CSV table of C-alpha atoms in Angstrom, one decimal:
chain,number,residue,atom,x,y,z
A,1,UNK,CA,0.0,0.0,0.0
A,2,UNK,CA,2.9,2.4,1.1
A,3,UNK,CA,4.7,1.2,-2.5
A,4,UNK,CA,1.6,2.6,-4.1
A,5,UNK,CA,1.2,5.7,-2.9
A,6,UNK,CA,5.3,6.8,-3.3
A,7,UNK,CA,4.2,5.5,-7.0
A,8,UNK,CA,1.4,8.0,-6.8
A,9,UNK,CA,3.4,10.8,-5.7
A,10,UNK,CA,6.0,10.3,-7.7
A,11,UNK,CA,3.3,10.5,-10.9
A,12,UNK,CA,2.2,13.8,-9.3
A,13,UNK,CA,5.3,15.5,-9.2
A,14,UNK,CA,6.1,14.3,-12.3
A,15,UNK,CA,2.8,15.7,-14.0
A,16,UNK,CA,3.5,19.3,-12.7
A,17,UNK,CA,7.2,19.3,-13.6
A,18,UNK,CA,5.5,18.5,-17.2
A,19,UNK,CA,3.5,21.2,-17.1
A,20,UNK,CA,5.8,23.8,-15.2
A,21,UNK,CA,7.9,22.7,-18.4
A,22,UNK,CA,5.0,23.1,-20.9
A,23,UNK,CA,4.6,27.0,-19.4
A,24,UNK,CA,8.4,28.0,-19.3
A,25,UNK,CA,8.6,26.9,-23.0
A,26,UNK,CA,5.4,29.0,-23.7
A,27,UNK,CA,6.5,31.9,-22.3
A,28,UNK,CA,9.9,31.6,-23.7
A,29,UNK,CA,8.4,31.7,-27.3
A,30,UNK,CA,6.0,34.3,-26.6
A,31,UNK,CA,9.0,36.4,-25.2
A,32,UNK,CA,10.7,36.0,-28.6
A,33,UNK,CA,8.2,36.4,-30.8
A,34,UNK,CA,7.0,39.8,-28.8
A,35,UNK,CA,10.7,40.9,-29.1
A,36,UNK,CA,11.1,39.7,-32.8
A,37,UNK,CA,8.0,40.7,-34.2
A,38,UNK,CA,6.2,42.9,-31.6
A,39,UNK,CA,8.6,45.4,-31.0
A,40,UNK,CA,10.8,44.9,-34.3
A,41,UNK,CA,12.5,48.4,-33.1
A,42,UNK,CA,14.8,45.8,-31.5
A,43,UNK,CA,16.1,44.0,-34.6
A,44,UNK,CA,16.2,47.5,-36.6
A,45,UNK,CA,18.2,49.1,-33.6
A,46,UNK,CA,20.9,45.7,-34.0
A,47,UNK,CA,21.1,46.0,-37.3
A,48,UNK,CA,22.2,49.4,-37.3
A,49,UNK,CA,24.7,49.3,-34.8
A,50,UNK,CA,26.4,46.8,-36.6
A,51,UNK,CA,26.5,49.0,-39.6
A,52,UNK,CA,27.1,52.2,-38.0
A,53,UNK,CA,30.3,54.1,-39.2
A,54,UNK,CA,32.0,54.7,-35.9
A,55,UNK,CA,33.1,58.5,-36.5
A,56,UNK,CA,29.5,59.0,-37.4
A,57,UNK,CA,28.1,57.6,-34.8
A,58,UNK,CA,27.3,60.8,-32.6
A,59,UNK,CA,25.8,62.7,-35.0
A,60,UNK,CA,22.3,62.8,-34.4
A,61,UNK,CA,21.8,64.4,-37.7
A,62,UNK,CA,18.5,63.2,-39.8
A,63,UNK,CA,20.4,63.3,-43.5
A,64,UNK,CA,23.5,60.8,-41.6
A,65,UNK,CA,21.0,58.6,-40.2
A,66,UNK,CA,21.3,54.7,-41.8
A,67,UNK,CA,18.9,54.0,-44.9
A,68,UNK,CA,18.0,51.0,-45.5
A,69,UNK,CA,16.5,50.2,-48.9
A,70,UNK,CA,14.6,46.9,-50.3
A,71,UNK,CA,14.2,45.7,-54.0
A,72,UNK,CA,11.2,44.6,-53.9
A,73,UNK,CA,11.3,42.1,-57.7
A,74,UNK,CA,13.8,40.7,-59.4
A,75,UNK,CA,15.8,42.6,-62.5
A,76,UNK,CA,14.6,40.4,-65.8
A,77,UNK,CA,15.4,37.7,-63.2
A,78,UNK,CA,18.1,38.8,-61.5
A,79,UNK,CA,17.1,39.4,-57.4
A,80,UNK,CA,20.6,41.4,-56.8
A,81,UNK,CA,20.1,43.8,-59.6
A,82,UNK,CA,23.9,42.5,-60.6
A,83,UNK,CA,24.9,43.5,-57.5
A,84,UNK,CA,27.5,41.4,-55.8
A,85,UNK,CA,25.6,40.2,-52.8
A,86,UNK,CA,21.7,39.8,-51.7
A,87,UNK,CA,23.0,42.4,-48.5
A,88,UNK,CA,25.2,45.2,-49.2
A,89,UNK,CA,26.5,47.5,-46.4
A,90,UNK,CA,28.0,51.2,-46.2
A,91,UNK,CA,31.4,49.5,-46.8
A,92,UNK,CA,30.2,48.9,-49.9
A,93,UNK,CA,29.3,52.0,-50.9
A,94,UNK,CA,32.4,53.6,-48.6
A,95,UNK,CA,35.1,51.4,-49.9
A,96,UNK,CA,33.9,49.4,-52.9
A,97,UNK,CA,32.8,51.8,-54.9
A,98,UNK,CA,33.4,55.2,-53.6
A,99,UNK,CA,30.1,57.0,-53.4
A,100,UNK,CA,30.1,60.5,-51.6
A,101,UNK,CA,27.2,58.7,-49.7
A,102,UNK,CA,27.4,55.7,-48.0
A,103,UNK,CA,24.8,55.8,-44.8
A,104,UNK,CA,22.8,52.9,-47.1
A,105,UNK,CA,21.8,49.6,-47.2
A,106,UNK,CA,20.6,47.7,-49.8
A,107,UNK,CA,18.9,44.1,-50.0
A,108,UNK,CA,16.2,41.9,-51.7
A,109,UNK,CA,15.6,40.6,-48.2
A,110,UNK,CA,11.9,41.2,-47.7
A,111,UNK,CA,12.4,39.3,-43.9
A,112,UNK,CA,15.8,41.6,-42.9
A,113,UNK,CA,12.3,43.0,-40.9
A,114,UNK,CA,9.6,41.9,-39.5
A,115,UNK,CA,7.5,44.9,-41.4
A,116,UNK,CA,7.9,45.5,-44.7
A,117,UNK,CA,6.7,49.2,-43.8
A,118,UNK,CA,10.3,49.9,-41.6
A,119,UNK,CA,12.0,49.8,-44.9
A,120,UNK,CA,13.3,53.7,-46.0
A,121,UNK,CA,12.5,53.5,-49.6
A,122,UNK,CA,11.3,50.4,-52.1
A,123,UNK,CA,12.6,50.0,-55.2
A,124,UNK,CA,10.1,48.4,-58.2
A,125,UNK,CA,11.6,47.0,-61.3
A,126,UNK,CA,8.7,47.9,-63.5
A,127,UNK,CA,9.8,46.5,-66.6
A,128,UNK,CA,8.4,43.4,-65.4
A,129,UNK,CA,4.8,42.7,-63.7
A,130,UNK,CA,4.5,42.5,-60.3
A,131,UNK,CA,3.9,38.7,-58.7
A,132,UNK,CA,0.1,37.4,-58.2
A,133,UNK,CA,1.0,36.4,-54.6
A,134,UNK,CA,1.9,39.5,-53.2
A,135,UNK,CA,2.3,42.5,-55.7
A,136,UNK,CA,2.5,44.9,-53.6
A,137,UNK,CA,3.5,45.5,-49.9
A,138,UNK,CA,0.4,44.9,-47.3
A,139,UNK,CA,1.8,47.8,-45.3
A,140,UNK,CA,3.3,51.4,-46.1
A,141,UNK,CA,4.6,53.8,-43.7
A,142,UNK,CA,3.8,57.8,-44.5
A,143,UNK,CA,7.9,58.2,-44.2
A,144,UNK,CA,8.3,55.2,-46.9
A,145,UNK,CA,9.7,56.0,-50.5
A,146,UNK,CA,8.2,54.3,-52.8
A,147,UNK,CA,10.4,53.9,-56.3
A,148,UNK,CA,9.8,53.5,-59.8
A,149,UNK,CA,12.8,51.7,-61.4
A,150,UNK,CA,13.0,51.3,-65.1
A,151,UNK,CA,15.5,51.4,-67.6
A,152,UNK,CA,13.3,50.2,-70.6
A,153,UNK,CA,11.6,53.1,-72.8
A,154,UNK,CA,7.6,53.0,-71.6
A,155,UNK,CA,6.5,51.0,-74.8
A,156,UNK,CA,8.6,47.9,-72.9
A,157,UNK,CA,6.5,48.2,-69.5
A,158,UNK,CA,4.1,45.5,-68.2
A,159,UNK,CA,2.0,48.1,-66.7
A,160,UNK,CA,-0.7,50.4,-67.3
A,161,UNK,CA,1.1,53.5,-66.0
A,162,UNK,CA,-2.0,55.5,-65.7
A,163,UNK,CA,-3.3,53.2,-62.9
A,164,UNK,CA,0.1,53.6,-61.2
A,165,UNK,CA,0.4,57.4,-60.3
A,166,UNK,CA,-0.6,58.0,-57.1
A,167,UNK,CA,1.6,54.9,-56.1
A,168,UNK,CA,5.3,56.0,-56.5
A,169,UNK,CA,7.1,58.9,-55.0
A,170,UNK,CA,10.4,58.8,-56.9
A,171,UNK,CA,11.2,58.0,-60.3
A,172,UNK,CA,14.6,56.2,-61.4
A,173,UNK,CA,14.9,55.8,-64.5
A,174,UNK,CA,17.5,56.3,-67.5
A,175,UNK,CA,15.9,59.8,-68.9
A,176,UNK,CA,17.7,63.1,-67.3
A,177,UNK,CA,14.8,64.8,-65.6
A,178,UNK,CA,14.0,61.7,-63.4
A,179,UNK,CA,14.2,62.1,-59.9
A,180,UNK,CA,17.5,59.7,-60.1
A,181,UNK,CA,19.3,59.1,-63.1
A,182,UNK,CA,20.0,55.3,-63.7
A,183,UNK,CA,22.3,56.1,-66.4
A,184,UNK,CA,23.5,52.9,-69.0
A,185,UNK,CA,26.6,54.6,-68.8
A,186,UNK,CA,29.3,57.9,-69.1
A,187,UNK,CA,32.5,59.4,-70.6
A,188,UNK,CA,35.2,60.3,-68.5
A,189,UNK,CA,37.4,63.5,-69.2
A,190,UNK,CA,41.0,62.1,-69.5
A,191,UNK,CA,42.4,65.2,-68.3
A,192,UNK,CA,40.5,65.1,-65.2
A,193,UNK,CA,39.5,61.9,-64.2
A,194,UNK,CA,35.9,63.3,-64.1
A,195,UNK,CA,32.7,61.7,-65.4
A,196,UNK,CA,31.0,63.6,-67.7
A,197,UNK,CA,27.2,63.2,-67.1
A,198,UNK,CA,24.6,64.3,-69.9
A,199,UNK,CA,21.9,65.4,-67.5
A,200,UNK,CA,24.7,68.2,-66.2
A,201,UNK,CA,24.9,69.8,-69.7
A,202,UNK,CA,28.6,68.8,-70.6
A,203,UNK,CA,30.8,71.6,-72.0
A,204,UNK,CA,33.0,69.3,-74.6
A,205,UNK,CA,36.8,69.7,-75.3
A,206,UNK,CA,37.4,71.9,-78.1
A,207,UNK,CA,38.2,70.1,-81.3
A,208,UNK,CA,41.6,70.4,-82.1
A,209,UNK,CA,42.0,71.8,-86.1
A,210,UNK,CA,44.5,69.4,-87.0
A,211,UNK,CA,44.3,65.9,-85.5
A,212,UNK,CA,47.3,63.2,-86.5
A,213,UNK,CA,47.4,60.0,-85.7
A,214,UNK,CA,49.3,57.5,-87.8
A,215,UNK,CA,48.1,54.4,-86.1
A,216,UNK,CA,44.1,55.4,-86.3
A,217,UNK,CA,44.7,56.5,-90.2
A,218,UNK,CA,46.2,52.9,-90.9
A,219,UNK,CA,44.1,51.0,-89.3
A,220,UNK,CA,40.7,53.1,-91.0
A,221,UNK,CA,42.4,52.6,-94.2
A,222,UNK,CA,42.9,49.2,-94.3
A,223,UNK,CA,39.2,48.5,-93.7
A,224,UNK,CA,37.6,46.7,-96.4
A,225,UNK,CA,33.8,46.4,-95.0
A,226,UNK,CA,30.9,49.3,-95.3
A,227,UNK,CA,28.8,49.1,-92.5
A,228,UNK,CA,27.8,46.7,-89.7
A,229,UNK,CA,24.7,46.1,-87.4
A,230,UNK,CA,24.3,43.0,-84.6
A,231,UNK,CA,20.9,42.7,-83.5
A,232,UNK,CA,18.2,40.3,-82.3
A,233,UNK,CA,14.9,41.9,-82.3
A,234,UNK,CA,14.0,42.6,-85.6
A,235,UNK,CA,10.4,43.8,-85.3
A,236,UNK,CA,10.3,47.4,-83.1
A,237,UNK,CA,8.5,49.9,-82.4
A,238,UNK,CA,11.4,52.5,-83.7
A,239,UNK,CA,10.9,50.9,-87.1
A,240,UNK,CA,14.8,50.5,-87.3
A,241,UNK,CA,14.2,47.3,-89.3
A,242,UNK,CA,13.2,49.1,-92.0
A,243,UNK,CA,15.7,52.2,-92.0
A,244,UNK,CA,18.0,49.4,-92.3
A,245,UNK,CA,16.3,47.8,-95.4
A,246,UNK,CA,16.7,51.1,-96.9
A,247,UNK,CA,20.2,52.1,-96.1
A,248,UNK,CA,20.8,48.3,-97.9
A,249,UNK,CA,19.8,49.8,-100.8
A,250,UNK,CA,22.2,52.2,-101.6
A,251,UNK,CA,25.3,50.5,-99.6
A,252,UNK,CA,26.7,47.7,-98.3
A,253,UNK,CA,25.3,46.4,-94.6
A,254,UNK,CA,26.0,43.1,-93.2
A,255,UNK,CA,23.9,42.2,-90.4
A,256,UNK,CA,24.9,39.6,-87.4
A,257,UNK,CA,22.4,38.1,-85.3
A,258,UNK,CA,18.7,36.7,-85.7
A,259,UNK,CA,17.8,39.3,-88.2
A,260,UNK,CA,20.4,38.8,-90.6
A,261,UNK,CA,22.3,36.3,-92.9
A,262,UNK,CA,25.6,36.8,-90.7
A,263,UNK,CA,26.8,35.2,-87.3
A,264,UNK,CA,29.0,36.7,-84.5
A,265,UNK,CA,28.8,36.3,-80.9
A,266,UNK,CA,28.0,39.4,-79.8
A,267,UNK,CA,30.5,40.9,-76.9
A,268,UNK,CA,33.2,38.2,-77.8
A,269,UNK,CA,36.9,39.1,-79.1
A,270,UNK,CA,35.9,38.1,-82.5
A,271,UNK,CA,33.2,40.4,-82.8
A,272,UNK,CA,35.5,43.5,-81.7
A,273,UNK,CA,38.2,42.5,-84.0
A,274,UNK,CA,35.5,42.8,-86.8
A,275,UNK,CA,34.2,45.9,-85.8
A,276,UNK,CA,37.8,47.2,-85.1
A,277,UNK,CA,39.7,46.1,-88.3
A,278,UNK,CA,37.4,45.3,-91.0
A,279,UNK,CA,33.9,47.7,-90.9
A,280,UNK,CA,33.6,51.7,-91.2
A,281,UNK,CA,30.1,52.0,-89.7
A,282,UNK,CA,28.2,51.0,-87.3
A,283,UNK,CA,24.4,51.4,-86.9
A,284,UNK,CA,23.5,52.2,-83.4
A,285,UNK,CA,19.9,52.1,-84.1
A,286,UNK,CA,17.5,52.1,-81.0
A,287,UNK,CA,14.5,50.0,-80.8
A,288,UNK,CA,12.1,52.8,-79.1
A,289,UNK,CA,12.5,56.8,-80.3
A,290,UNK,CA,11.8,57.8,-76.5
A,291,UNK,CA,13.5,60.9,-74.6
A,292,UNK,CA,16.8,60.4,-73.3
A,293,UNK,CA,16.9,56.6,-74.3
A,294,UNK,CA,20.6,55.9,-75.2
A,295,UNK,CA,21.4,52.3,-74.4
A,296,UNK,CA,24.6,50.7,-73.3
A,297,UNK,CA,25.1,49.0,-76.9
A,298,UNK,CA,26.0,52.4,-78.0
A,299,UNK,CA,28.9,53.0,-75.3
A,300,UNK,CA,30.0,49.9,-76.2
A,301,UNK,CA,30.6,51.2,-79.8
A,302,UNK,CA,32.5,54.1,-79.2
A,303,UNK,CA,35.2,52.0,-77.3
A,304,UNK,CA,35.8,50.6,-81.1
A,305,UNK,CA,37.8,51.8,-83.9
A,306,UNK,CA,35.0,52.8,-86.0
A,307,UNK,CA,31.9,55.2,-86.5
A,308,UNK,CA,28.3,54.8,-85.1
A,309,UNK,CA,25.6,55.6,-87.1
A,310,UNK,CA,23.0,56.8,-84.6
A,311,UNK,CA,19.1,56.4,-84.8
A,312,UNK,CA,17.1,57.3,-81.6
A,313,UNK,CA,15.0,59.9,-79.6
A,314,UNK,CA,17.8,61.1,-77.4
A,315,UNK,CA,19.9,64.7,-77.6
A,316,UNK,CA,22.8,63.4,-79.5
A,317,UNK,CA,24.8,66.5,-78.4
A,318,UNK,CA,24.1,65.9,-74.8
A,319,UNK,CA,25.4,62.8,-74.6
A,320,UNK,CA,28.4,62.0,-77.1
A,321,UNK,CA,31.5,64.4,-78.0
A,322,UNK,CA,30.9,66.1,-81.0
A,323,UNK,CA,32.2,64.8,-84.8
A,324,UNK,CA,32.4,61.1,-83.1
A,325,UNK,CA,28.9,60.4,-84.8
A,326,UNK,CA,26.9,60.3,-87.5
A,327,UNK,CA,23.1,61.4,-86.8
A,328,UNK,CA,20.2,59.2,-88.9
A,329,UNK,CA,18.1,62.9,-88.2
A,330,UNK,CA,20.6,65.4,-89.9
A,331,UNK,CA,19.7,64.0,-93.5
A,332,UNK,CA,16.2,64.2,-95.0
A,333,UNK,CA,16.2,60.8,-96.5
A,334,UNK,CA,18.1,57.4,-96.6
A,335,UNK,CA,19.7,58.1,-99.6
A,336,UNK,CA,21.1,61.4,-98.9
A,337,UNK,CA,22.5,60.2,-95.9
């Protein structure tokens, strides 16, 4: 009888340990998740403290204060935006690549919080339509900037623009009176190291009257080869295709790619030999006649030994030194020019 009833209280104590055990672990979780999720001002506060240039650090200054910014979609595909990493910190905009500002942090980590409305600013790759499972953010904070990114001309969008103005409250995009200039790329002013950007107006060098160089004049004169175009899309809305068709009347144009009868990986050492030794022209036709809309393909060109033939909507003048051109829209017709 005695044995039974040690048995007994043995059970007992054994049942409350249980659920004395049950209720710690209960209260442990609800601790965390109130800390993780409740008051997220916690994880924020962490996170910038570990970031936190220390001879910043006691300046209390709003325009120092650590920005944290979020792509929301992927780049045709790309969730870093060919960035090097899915988390970048102000090292890498101190150090890496030496921007004058550097208080930033960028990431396509929608859980880095536990709100997607703590978030400084949210960039939208609208070149591409937003997901069926969550388009949009559930949440937005009145402090929140909200960004349209685009590097395509509008004709390119997957979205009705119209239904999308009240929405953003930057734009970033490639044409110079956007709120930030996602440029496809720049010159640099040898004699100063500078960039120099179209949407500042660039003052050119001077021309010189009398330009020698013996190794340029050799290598144009022993080119044997018109005119040369690589492209893939050979239906657009610039009508390019057909600007082509008629420059092929009058002169020679081979063209690489899907929309021609000749083959060249594009980009490769081959290709840039071609360009380099063999053709006079090249045609550096865009595929939309928009504002602004100068694409890298272009800047690519002018690192080559021979002459663009240029076909687009943008300022020529703003963006490439003068006599390194030829403009489609200084002759009246095909044949003239």
């Amino acid at each position: 009888m005695e044995r039974i009833e040690q048995m007994q209280q043995r059970r007992y104590k054994m049942k409350w340990f249980l659920i004395l055990l049950v209720v710690m672990s209960i209260t442990g979780f609800l601790t965390w998740l109130y800390i993780d999720h409740t008051v997220p001002e916690f994880n924020q506060y962490r996170l910038v403290k570990s970031f936190e240039n220390p001879t910043e650090s006691n300046d209390n200054n709003y325009a120092d204060q650590l920005r944290i910014i979020l792509l929301w979609n992927s780049f045709f595909g790309d969730k870093r935006w060919s960035l090097p990493d899915d988390l970048l910190d102000p090292s890498y905009f101190r150090k890496d690549i030496r921007c004058p500002v550097s208080n930033c942090v960028i990431t396509n980590r929608r859980d880095l919080f536990p709100r997607l409305d703590m978030y400084d600013a949210i960039l939208f790759h609208t070149a591409q339509p937003f997901s069926v499972i969550n388009p949009v953010p559930s949440q937005r904070s009145w402090r929140q900037l909200y960004v349209f990114a685009l590097m395509e001309p509008p004709g390119e969008t997957k979205h009705i623009l119209s239904d999308e103005n009240d929405f953003y409250n930057l734009t970033m995009t490639y044409r110079t009176d956007s709120d930030i200039v996602w440029a496809y790329n720049w010159f640099v002013d040898k004699t100063t190291n500078m960039r120099i950007l179209p949407w500042e107006y660039p003052q050119w060098h001077p021309v010189p009257n009398v330009y020698n160089n013996t190794e340029i004049w050799k290598a144009w004169s022993s080119k044997t080869k018109m005119a040369a175009w690589f492209v893939s899309h050979c239906e657009t809305l610039s009508k390019r295709e057909q600007l082509a068709a008629e420059l092929q009347k009058s002169i020679d144009v081979d063209i690489y790619g899907k929309c021609g009868g000749f083959s060249c990986q594009q980009g490769s050492l081959e290709c840039d030999r071609l360009l380099d030794e063999e053709y006079k022209f090249y045609f550096s036709f865009e595929n939309s006649l928009c504002v602004d809309y100068i694409t890298e393909k272009l800047y690519r060109i002018m690192k080559r030994n021979i002459i663009p033939v240029v076909y687009g909507g943008a300022n020529y003048k703003q963006f490439l030194p003068p006599h390194s051109y030829i403009n489609v829209e200084d002759f009246a017709t095909p044949a003239e020019l």
